Short mmCIF file of C-alpha atoms in Angstrom, two decimals:
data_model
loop_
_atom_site.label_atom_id
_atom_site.label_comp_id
_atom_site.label_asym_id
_atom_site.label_seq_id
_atom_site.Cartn_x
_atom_site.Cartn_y
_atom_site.Cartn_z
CA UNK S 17 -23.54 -41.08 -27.38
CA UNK S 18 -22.64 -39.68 -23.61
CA UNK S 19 -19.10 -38.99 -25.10
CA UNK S 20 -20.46 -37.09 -27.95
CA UNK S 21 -22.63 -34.98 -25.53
CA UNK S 22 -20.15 -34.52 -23.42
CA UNK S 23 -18.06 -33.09 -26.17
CA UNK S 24 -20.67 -30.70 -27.06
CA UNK S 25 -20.94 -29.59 -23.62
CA UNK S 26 -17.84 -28.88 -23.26
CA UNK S 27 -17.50 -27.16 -26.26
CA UNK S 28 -20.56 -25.31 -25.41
CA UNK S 29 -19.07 -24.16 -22.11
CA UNK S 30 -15.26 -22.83 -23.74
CA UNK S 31 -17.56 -20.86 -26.44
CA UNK S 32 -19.86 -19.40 -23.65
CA UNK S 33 -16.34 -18.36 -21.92
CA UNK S 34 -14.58 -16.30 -24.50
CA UNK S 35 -18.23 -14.57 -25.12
CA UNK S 36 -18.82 -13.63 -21.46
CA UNK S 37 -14.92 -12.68 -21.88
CA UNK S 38 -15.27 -10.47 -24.73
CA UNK S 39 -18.57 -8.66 -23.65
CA UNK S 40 -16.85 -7.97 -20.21
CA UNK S 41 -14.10 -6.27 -21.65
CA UNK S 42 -16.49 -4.26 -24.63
CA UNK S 43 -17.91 -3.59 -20.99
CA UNK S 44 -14.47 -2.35 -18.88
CA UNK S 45 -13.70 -0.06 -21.94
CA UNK S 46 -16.68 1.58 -23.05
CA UNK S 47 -17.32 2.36 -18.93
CA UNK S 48 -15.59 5.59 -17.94
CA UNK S 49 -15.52 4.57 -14.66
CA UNK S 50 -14.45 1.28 -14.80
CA UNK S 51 -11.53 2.34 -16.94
CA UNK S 52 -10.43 4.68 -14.82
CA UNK S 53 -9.92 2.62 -12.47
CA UNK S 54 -8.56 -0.69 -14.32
CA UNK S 55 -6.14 2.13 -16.56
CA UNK S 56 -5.62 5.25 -15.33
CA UNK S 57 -5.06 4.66 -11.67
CA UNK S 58 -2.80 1.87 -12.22
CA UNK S 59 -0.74 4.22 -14.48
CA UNK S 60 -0.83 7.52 -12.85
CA UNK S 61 -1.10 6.96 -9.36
CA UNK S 62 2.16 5.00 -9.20
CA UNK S 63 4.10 7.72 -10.76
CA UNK S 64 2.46 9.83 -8.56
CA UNK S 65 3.19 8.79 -5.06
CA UNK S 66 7.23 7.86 -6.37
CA UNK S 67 7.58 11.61 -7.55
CA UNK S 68 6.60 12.74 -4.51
CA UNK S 69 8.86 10.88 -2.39
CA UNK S 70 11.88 10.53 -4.78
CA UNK S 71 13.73 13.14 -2.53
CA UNK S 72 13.22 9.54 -0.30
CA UNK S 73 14.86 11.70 2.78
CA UNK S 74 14.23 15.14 4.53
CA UNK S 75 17.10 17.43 3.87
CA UNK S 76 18.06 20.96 5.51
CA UNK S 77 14.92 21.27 7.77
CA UNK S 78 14.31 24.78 9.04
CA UNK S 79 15.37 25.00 12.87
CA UNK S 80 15.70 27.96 15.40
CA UNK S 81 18.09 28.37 18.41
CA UNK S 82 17.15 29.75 21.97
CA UNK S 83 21.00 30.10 23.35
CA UNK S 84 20.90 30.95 26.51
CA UNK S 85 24.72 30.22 26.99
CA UNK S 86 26.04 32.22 24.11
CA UNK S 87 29.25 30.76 24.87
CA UNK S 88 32.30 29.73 22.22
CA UNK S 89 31.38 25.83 23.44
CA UNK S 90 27.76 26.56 22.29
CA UNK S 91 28.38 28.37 19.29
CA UNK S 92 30.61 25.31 18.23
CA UNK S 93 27.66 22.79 18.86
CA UNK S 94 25.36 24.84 16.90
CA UNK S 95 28.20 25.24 14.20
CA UNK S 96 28.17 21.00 14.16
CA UNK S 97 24.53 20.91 14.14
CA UNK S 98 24.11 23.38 11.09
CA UNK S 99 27.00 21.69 9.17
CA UNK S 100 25.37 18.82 8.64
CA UNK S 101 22.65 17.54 5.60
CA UNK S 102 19.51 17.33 8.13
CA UNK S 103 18.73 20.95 9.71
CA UNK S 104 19.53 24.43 8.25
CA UNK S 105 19.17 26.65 11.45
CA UNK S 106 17.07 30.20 10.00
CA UNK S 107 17.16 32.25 13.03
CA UNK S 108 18.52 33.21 16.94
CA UNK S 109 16.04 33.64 19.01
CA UNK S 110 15.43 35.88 22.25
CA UNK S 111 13.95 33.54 24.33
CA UNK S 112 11.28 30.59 23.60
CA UNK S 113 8.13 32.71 23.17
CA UNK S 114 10.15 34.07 20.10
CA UNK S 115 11.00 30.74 18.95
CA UNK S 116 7.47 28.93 19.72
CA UNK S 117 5.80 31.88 17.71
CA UNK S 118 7.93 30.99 14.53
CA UNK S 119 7.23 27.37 15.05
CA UNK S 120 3.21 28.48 14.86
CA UNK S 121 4.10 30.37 11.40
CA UNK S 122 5.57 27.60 9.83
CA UNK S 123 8.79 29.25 9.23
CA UNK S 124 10.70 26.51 11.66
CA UNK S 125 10.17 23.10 12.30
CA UNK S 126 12.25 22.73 15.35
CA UNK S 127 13.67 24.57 18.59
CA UNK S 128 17.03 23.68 20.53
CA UNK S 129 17.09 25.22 23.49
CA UNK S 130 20.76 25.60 24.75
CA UNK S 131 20.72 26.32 28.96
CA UNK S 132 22.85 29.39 30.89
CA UNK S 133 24.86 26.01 32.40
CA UNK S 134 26.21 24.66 29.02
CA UNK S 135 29.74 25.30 29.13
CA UNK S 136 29.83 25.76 32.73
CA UNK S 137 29.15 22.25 33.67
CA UNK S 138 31.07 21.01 30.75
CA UNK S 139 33.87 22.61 32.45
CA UNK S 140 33.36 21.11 35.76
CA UNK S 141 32.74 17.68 34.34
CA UNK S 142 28.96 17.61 34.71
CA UNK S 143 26.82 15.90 31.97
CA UNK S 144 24.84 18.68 30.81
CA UNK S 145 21.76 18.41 27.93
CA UNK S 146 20.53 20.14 25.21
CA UNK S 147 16.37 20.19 24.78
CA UNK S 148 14.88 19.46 21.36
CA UNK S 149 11.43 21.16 20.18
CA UNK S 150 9.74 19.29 17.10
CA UNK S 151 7.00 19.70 15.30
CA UNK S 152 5.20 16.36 15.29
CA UNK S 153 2.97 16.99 12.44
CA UNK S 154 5.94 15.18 10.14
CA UNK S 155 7.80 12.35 11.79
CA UNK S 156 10.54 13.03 8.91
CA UNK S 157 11.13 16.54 10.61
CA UNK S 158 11.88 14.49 14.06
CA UNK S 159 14.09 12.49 12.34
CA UNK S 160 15.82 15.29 11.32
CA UNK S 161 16.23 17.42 14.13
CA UNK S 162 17.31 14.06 16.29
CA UNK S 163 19.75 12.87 14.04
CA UNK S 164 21.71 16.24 13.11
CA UNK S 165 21.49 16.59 17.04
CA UNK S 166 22.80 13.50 17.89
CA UNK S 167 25.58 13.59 15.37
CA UNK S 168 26.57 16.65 16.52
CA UNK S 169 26.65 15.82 20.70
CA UNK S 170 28.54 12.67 19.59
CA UNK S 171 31.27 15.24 17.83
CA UNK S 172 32.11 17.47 20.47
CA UNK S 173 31.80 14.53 23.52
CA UNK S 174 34.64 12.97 21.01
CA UNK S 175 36.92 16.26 21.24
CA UNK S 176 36.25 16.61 24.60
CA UNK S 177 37.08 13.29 25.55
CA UNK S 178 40.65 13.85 23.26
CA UNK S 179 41.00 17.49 25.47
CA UNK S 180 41.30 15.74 29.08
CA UNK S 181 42.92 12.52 28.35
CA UNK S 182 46.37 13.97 28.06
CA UNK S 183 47.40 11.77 24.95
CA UNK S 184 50.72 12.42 23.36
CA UNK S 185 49.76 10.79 20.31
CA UNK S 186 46.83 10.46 17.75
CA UNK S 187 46.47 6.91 18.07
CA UNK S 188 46.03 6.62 21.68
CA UNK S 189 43.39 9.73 21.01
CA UNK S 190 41.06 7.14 18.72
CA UNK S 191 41.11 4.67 21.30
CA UNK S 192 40.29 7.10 24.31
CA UNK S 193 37.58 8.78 22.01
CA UNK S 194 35.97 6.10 20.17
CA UNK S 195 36.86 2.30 22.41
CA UNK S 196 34.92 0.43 20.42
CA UNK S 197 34.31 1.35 16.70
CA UNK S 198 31.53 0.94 14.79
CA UNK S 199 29.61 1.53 11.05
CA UNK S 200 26.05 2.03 10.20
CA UNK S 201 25.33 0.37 7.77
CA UNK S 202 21.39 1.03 5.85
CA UNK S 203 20.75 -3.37 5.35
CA UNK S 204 18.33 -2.76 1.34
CA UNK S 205 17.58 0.72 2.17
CA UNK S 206 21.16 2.42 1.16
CA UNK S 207 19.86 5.55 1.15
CA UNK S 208 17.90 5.00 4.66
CA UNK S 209 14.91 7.31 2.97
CA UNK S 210 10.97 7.20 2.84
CA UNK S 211 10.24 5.89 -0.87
CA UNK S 212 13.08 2.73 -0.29
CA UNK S 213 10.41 0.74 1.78
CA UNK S 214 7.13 2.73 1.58
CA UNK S 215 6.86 2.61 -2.51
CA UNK S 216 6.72 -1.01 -3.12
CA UNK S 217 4.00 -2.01 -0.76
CA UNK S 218 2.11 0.94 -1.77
CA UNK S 219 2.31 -0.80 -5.68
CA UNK S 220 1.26 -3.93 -4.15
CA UNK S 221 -1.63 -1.90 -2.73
CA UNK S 222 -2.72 -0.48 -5.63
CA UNK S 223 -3.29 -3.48 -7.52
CA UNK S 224 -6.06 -5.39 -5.05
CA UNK S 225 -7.52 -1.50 -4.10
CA UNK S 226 -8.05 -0.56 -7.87
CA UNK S 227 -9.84 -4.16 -8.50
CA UNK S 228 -12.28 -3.68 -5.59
CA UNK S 229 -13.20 -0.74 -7.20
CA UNK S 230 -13.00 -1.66 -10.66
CA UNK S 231 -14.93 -4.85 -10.27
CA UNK S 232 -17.50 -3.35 -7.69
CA UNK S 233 -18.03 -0.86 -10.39
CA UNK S 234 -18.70 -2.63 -12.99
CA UNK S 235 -20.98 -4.92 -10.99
CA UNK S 236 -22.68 -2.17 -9.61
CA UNK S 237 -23.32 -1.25 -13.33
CA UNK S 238 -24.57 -4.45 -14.09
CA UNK S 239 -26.95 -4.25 -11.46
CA UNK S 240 -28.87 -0.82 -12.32
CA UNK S 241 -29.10 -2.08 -15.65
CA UNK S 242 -30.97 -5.27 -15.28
CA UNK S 243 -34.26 -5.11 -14.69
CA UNK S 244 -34.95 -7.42 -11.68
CA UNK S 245 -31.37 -5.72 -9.97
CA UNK S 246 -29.66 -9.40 -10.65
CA UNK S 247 -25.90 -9.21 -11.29
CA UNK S 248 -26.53 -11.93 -14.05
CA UNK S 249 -28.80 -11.69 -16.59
CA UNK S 250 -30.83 -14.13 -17.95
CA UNK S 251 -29.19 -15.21 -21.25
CA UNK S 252 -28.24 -18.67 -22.74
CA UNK S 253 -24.38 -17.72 -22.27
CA UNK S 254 -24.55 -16.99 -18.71
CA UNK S 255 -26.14 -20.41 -17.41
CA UNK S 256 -23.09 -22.09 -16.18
CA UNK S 257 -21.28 -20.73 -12.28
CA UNK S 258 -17.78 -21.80 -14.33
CA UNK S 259 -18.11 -19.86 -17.50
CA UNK S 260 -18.92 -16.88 -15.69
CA UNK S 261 -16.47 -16.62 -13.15
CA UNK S 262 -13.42 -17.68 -15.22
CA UNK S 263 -14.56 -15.72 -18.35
CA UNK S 264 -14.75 -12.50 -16.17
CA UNK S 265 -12.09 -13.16 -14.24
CA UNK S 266 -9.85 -13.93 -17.81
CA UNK S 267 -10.77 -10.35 -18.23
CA UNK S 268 -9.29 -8.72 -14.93
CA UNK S 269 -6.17 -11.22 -15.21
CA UNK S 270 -5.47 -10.18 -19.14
CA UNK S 271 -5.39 -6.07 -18.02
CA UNK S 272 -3.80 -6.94 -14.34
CA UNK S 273 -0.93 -9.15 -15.93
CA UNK S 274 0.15 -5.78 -18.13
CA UNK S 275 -0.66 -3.57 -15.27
CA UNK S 276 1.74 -5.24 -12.80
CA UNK S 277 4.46 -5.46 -15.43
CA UNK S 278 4.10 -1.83 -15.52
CA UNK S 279 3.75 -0.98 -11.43
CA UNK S 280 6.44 -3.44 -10.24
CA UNK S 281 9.13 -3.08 -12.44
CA UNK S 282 8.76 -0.30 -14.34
CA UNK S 283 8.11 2.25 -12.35
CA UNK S 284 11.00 1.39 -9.49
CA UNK S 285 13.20 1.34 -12.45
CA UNK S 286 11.62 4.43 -13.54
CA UNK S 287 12.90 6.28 -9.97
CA UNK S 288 16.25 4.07 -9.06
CA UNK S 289 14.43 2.57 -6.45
CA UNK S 290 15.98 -0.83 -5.17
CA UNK S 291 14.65 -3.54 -6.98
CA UNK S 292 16.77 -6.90 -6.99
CA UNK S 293 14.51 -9.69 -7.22
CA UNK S 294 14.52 -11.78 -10.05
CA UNK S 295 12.13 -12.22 -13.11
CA UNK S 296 11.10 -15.64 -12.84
CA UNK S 297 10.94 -15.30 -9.05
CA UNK S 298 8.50 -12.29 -8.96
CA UNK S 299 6.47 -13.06 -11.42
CA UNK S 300 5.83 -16.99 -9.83
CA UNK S 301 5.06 -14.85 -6.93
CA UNK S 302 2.73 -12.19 -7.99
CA UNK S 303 0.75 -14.47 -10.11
CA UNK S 304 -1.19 -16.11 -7.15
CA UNK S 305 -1.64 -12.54 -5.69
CA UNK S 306 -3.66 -11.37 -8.46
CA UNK S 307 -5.46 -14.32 -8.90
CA UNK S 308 -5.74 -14.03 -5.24
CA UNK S 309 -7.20 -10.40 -5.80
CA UNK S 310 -9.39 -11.32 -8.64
CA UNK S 311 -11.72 -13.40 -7.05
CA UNK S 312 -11.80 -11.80 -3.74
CA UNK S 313 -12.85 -8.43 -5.25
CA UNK S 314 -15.00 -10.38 -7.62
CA UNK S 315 -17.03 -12.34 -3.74
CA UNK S 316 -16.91 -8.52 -2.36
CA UNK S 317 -18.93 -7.35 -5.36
CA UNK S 318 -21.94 -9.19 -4.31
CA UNK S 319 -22.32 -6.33 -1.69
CA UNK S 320 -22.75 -3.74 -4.29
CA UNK S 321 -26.02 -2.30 -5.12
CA UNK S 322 -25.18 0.70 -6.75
CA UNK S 323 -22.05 2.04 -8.62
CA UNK S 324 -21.05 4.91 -6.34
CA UNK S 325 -21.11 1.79 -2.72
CA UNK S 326 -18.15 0.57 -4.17
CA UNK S 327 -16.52 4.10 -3.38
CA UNK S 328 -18.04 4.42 0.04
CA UNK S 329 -17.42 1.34 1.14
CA UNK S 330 -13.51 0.64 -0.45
CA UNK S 331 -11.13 3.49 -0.93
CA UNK S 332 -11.19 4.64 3.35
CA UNK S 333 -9.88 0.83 3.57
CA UNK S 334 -6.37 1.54 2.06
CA UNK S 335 -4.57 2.97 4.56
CA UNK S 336 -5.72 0.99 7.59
CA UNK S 337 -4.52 -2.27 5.12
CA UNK S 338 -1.62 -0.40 4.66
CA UNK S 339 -0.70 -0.26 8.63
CA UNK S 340 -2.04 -3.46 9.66
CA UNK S 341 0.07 -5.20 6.74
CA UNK S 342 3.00 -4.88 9.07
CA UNK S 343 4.88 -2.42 6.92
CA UNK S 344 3.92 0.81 7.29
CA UNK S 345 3.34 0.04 11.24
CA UNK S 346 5.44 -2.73 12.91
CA UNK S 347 4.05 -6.11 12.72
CA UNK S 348 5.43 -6.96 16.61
CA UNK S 349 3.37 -3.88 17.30
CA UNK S 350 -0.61 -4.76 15.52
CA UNK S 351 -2.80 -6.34 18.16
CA UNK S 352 -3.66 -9.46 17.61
CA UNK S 353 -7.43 -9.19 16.82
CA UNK S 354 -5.96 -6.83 14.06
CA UNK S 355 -3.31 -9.10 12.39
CA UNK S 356 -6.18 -12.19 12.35
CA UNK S 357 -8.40 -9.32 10.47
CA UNK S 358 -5.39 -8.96 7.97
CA UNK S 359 -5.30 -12.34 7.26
CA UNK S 360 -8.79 -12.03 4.97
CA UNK S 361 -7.01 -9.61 2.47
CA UNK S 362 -4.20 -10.97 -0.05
CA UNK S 363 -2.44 -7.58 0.09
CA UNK S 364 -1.16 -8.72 3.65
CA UNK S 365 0.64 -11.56 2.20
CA UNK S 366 1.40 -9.76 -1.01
CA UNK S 367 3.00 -6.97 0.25
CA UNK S 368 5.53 -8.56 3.11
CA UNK S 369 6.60 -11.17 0.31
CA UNK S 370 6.99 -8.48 -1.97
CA UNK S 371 8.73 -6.22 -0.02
CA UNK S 372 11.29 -9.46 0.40
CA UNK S 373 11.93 -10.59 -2.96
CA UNK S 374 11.78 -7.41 -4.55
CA UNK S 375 14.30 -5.42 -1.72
CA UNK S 376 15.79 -7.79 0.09
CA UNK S 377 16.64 -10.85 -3.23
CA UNK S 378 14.88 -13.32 -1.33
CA UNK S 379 13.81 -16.67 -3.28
CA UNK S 380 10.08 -18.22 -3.65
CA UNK S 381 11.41 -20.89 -0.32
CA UNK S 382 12.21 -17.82 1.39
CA UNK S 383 8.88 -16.51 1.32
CA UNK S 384 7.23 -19.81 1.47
CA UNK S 385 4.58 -18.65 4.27
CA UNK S 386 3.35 -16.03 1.71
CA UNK S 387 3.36 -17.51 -1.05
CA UNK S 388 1.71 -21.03 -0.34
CA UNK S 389 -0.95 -18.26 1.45
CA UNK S 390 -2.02 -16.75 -1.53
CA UNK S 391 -2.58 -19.69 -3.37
CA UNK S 392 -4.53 -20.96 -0.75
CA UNK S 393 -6.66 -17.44 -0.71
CA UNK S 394 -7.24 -17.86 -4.33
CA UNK S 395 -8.65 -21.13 -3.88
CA UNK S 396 -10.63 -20.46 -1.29
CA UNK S 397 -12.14 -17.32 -2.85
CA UNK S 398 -12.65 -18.90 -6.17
CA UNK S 399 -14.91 -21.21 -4.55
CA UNK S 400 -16.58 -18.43 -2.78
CA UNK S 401 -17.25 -16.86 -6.26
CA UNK S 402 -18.63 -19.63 -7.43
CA UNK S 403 -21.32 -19.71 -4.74
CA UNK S 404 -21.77 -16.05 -5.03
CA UNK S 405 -22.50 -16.47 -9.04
CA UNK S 406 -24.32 -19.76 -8.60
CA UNK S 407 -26.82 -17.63 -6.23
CA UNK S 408 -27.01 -14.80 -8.27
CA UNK S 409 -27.71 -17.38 -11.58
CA UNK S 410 -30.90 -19.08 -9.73
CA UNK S 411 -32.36 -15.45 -8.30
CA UNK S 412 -32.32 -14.60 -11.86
CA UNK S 413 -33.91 -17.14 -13.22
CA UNK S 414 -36.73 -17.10 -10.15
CA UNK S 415 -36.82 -13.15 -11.01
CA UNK S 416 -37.90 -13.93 -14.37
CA UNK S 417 -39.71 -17.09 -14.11
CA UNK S 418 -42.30 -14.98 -11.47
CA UNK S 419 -42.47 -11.78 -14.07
CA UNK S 420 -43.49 -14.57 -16.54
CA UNK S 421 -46.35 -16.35 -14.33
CA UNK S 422 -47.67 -12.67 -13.48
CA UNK S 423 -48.07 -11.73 -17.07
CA UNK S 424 -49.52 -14.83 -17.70
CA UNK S 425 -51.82 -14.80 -15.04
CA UNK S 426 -52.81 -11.27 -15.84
CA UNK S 427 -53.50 -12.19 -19.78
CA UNK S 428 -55.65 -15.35 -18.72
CA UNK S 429 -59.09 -15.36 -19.31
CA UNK S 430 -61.91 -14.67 -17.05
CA UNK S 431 -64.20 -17.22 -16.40
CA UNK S 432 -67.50 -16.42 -16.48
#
């Protein structure tokens, strides 16, 4: 007899499942909102953010020249420094008001200010310099000026070095110019540019950001349409903490499994970005971060009241958890306080194992930390779901068990 109940109970609980399942996701498409954010965010924003960084570096940044030498040595320099791939010099200048009024325009992104003493203490063997003006607004422009600066000083300190040795032949002028030879070498970034590292962590990003939203949405939704402002509502199907969670959450996983397929490999191989993990390696990995993000987003929802709070209090989150992640910002760098605050959201973990497998080949014991993290996050905020749900099940029920004892207390007869 207990077997046979238990049977039924059982059975009771799987059917309740794949209802609260299927009404979740009549729910996810016929909302707008939700959509958007489940479908079209996952699909555009992607492609987005890769086309505007598939350039990945900054070439031929506009520069000006204050050359106060005018000098064969410092027309040579300038020759080096416009020769190269990183700065196209657009004008001479006068003198640095000249110079600092195109940099206000926008028509010039740097200034290299050549003194009267270039050559002159070049020719008496005194190290001389050459000042660099950058607009900081773009780090990329920095980059540029510095490196088609540096590239050039290194040049001409080569020939001058092969000018005063007195060599008599072309060997002894590589060792007297260059005594110890080196190659720089760009370790899973070949083409040392912007999109190489920034692109995949952003993808990772995407994923737990667009379930925040698309869960707080919905639950937000959920909210102004039950009377008593419960996230549950009272129905026979939604009396069990298990059935709900995992049936919703069977929803987000179904679209999420699709959507990562799409983000993660995809759209790198979309754009030629690196991408040398393998299949069976990634997909072990990213399963426990979207499990991970499920039920997180799915304990944060309990905070919204109201669709539009999900917007308010979400989307100024991404790029702080973009810095803090110890991508965009060095990790060695993040105070402390900062990197323990990480540790709440999966995209930490999700990102810097990412980031590994997918650009660097590593293997699932390679990013062990990570990955035994997320599984631990998904555990522990499964459970918190379950408490939030459980909660929100018995302050339904109490909701409507009052409304009941009010209406029957207001239809009971008056004693006379």
């Amino acid at each position: 007899m207990k077997e046979k109940r238990f049977k039924e109970i059982v059975s009771e609980g799987i059917a309740d499942l794949f209802y609260i399942w299927w009404q979740e996701l009549k729910a996810v498409v016929k909302d707008q909102g939700v959509l958007i954010f489940f479908i079209l965010v996952p699909l555009g924003y992607p492609l987005l953010y890769t086309f505007i960084y598939t350039n990945e570096t900054v070439r031929e940044v506009p520069a000006v020249v204050v050359d106060n030498n005018r000098s064969t040595l410092s027309r040579e320099y300038l020759r080096l420094v416009d020769a190269g791939p990183d700065l196209h010099i657009v004008s001479h200048c006068a003198d640095m008001e000249e110079a600092k009024a195109l940099l206000k325009e926008g028509k010039a992104y740097g200034i290299i200010y050549i003194p009267e003493s270039f050559s002159r203490d070049i020719a008496k063997g005194i190290q001389t310099r050459v000042t660099l003006y950058c607009d900081m607004s773009g780090m990329l422009y920095y980059k540029a000026m510095l490196t088609a600066n540096t590239n050039a000083s290194l040049t001409m300190n080569k020939q001058i070095k092969i000018e005063r040795s007195g060599n008599t032949t072309e060997r002894q002028d590589e060792v007297s110019s260059s005594p110890i030879e080196y190659e720089d070498i760009s370790i899973f970034n070949p083409q040392n540019g912007f999109a190489g590292f920034l692109i995949p962590a952003v993808l990772m990003l995407i994923i737990q950001q667009t379930l925040l939203l698309g869960i707080g949405l919905s639950a937000g939704t959920a909210r102004e349409t039950n009377r008593f402002r419960d996230l549950v509502p009272l129905s026979r199907h939604y009396h069990g903490t298990l059935r709900i969670v995992l049936g919703k959450s069977l929803t987000y996983f179904m679209i999420y499994v699709i959507m990562s397929v799409y983000m993660l490999c995809l759209v790198p191989k979309m754009f030629s970005l690196v991408q040398i993990a393998q299949a069976g390696t990634l997909f072990a990995f990213v399963l426990p971060y979207i499990l991970a993000c499920i039920f997180f987003a799915m304990t944060c929802s309990i905070f919204i009241h109201h669709r539009e709070a999900c917007m308010m209090i979400y989307v100024f989150t991404s790029v702080p958890l973009l810095f803090i992640s110890g991508i965009s910002w060095p990790g060695s760098a993040i105070p402390e306080f900062w990197k323990v605050v990480s540790w709440i959201f999966p995209s930490t973990f999700g990102i810097n194992g990412f980031v590994r497998i997918n650009n660097m080949g590593a293997t699932l014991p390679d990013v062990a930390t990570e990955y035994h993290t997320l599984w631990l996050q998904a555990g522990i905020y499964f459970l918190t779901t379950c408490i939030v749900y459980r909660r929100q099940i018995t302050l339904s029920r109490t909701h409507v068990y009052a409304r009941l004892k009010e209406i029957k207390n207001r239809h009971k007869p008056k004693e006379v």
